[in-house]
């Protein structure tokens, strides 16, 4: 199971965390894991490349762990990228509830 947690403070994203593996299929054939990984990695790379937003990133591929925090929050563009990622991740979680869970936490 991939556990996803998206944290916001009012309208500002603070953190995106993923932990675990989908377990939908064998390694290398797991379309659920591939979809979640692609969305998250593309979002992190896009925020880094197309915005001036700062982030802290910790990851462990073997454990299926990614923790990305935004200490100063995100700009409008960074927030839009995270909105898009949240939409896609929620859709995957809805379609594969046995493999992906998502939690939205707002302070």
Short mmCIF file of the C-alpha atoms (twelve columns), coordinates in Angstrom:
data_MODEL
# 
_entry.id   MODEL 
# 
loop_
_atom_site.group_PDB 
_atom_site.id 
_atom_site.type_symbol 
_atom_site.label_atom_id 
_atom_site.label_alt_id 
_atom_site.label_comp_id 
_atom_site.label_asym_id 
_atom_site.label_seq_id 
_atom_site.Cartn_x 
_atom_site.Cartn_y 
_atom_site.Cartn_z 
_atom_site.pdbx_PDB_model_num 
ATOM 1   C CA . UNK A 1   0.000   0.000  0.000   1 
ATOM 2   C CA . UNK A 2   1.265   3.453  -0.904  1 
ATOM 3   C CA . UNK A 3   0.292   5.946  1.798   1 
ATOM 4   C CA . UNK A 4   0.188   9.529  0.535   1 
ATOM 5   C CA . UNK A 5   -0.115  12.533 2.812   1 
ATOM 6   C CA . UNK A 6   -0.518  16.096 1.563   1 
ATOM 7   C CA . UNK A 7   -0.267  18.846 4.184   1 
ATOM 8   C CA . UNK A 8   -1.450  22.413 3.790   1 
ATOM 9   C CA . UNK A 9   -1.540  25.438 6.037   1 
ATOM 10  C CA . UNK A 10  -4.557  27.458 4.915   1 
ATOM 11  C CA . UNK A 11  -4.024  27.698 1.151   1 
ATOM 12  C CA . UNK A 12  -0.288  26.974 1.188   1 
ATOM 13  C CA . UNK A 13  1.198   23.519 0.662   1 
ATOM 14  C CA . UNK A 14  3.687   22.473 3.335   1 
ATOM 15  C CA . UNK A 15  4.558   18.835 2.611   1 
ATOM 16  C CA . UNK A 16  4.019   15.850 0.333   1 
ATOM 17  C CA . UNK A 17  4.909   12.428 1.726   1 
ATOM 18  C CA . UNK A 18  4.687   8.974  0.142   1 
ATOM 19  C CA . UNK A 19  5.495   5.737  1.902   1 
ATOM 20  C CA . UNK A 20  5.279   2.147  0.702   1 
ATOM 21  C CA . UNK A 21  4.714   0.152  -2.444  1 
ATOM 22  C CA . UNK A 22  1.429   -0.393 -4.267  1 
ATOM 23  C CA . UNK A 23  1.700   -4.175 -4.482  1 
ATOM 24  C CA . UNK A 24  -0.561  -4.204 -7.534  1 
ATOM 25  C CA . UNK A 25  1.865   -6.334 -9.579  1 
ATOM 26  C CA . UNK A 26  5.440   -7.591 -9.498  1 
ATOM 27  C CA . UNK A 27  8.282   -5.067 -9.471  1 
ATOM 28  C CA . UNK A 28  8.741   -3.621 -12.936 1 
ATOM 29  C CA . UNK A 29  5.135   -4.369 -13.927 1 
ATOM 30  C CA . UNK A 30  3.277   -2.373 -11.267 1 
ATOM 31  C CA . UNK A 31  1.302   0.262  -13.188 1 
ATOM 32  C CA . UNK A 32  -0.100  1.784  -9.998  1 
ATOM 33  C CA . UNK A 33  3.346   2.325  -8.514  1 
ATOM 34  C CA . UNK A 34  4.573   3.701  -11.835 1 
ATOM 35  C CA . UNK A 35  1.684   6.167  -12.087 1 
ATOM 36  C CA . UNK A 36  2.121   7.478  -8.538  1 
ATOM 37  C CA . UNK A 37  5.903   7.691  -8.889  1 
ATOM 38  C CA . UNK A 38  5.684   9.521  -12.209 1 
ATOM 39  C CA . UNK A 39  3.212   12.088 -10.908 1 
ATOM 40  C CA . UNK A 40  5.233   12.822 -7.791  1 
ATOM 41  C CA . UNK A 41  8.678   12.872 -9.414  1 
ATOM 42  C CA . UNK A 42  7.412   15.056 -12.260 1 
ATOM 43  C CA . UNK A 43  5.793   17.461 -9.803  1 
ATOM 44  C CA . UNK A 44  8.945   17.776 -7.689  1 
ATOM 45  C CA . UNK A 45  11.097  18.252 -10.795 1 
ATOM 46  C CA . UNK A 46  8.659   20.813 -12.236 1 
ATOM 47  C CA . UNK A 47  8.569   22.857 -9.029  1 
ATOM 48  C CA . UNK A 48  12.366  22.820 -8.967  1 
ATOM 49  C CA . UNK A 49  12.749  23.772 -12.621 1 
ATOM 50  C CA . UNK A 50  9.881   26.197 -13.255 1 
ATOM 51  C CA . UNK A 51  9.666   28.055 -9.933  1 
ATOM 52  C CA . UNK A 52  12.019  29.668 -7.442  1 
ATOM 53  C CA . UNK A 53  10.314  27.829 -4.568  1 
ATOM 54  C CA . UNK A 54  12.555  26.180 -2.020  1 
ATOM 55  C CA . UNK A 55  12.073  22.590 -0.962  1 
ATOM 56  C CA . UNK A 56  13.641  19.905 1.154   1 
ATOM 57  C CA . UNK A 57  13.644  16.413 -0.299  1 
ATOM 58  C CA . UNK A 58  14.362  13.072 1.315   1 
ATOM 59  C CA . UNK A 59  13.830  9.780  -0.508  1 
ATOM 60  C CA . UNK A 60  14.551  6.084  -0.341  1 
ATOM 61  C CA . UNK A 61  13.662  4.191  -3.526  1 
ATOM 62  C CA . UNK A 62  13.902  0.733  -1.922  1 
ATOM 63  C CA . UNK A 63  11.380  1.649  0.770   1 
ATOM 64  C CA . UNK A 64  9.192   3.620  -1.599  1 
ATOM 65  C CA . UNK A 65  9.629   6.754  0.491   1 
ATOM 66  C CA . UNK A 66  9.542   10.389 -0.615  1 
ATOM 67  C CA . UNK A 67  9.214   13.352 1.720   1 
ATOM 68  C CA . UNK A 68  9.117   16.764 0.091   1 
ATOM 69  C CA . UNK A 69  8.541   19.827 2.256   1 
ATOM 70  C CA . UNK A 70  8.171   23.483 1.329   1 
ATOM 71  C CA . UNK A 71  9.454   25.487 4.324   1 
ATOM 72  C CA . UNK A 72  8.467   28.890 2.878   1 
ATOM 73  C CA . UNK A 73  5.303   27.621 1.200   1 
ATOM 74  C CA . UNK A 74  4.788   27.707 -2.542  1 
ATOM 75  C CA . UNK A 75  4.289   30.422 -5.114  1 
ATOM 76  C CA . UNK A 76  1.167   30.537 -7.281  1 
ATOM 77  C CA . UNK A 77  2.888   28.387 -9.926  1 
ATOM 78  C CA . UNK A 78  4.162   25.893 -7.361  1 
ATOM 79  C CA . UNK A 79  0.702   25.643 -5.823  1 
ATOM 80  C CA . UNK A 80  -0.839  25.038 -9.237  1 
ATOM 81  C CA . UNK A 81  1.628   22.201 -9.850  1 
ATOM 82  C CA . UNK A 82  0.756   20.690 -6.458  1 
ATOM 83  C CA . UNK A 83  -2.975  21.108 -7.144  1 
ATOM 84  C CA . UNK A 84  -2.498  19.115 -10.335 1 
ATOM 85  C CA . UNK A 85  -0.519  16.401 -8.541  1 
ATOM 86  C CA . UNK A 86  -3.123  16.169 -5.761  1 
ATOM 87  C CA . UNK A 87  -5.891  15.798 -8.336  1 
ATOM 88  C CA . UNK A 88  -4.054  12.988 -10.127 1 
ATOM 89  C CA . UNK A 89  -3.036  11.207 -6.925  1 
ATOM 90  C CA . UNK A 90  -6.596  11.357 -5.561  1 
ATOM 91  C CA . UNK A 91  -7.896  9.872  -8.827  1 
ATOM 92  C CA . UNK A 92  -5.431  6.987  -8.574  1 
ATOM 93  C CA . UNK A 93  -6.378  6.402  -4.921  1 
ATOM 94  C CA . UNK A 94  -10.080 6.353  -5.882  1 
ATOM 95  C CA . UNK A 95  -9.470  3.851  -8.670  1 
ATOM 96  C CA . UNK A 96  -7.093  1.613  -6.679  1 
ATOM 97  C CA . UNK A 97  -8.217  1.851  -3.030  1 
ATOM 98  C CA . UNK A 98  -6.533  -1.455 -2.125  1 
ATOM 99  C CA . UNK A 99  -3.176  -0.112 -3.293  1 
ATOM 100 C CA . UNK A 100 -3.132  3.630  -2.598  1 
ATOM 101 C CA . UNK A 101 -4.462  5.721  0.275   1 
ATOM 102 C CA . UNK A 102 -4.396  9.499  0.383   1 
ATOM 103 C CA . UNK A 103 -4.823  11.845 3.314   1 
ATOM 104 C CA . UNK A 104 -5.210  15.588 3.088   1 
ATOM 105 C CA . UNK A 105 -4.259  17.396 6.280   1 
ATOM 106 C CA . UNK A 106 -5.030  21.084 6.711   1 
ATOM 107 C CA . UNK A 107 -3.878  23.160 9.660   1 
# 
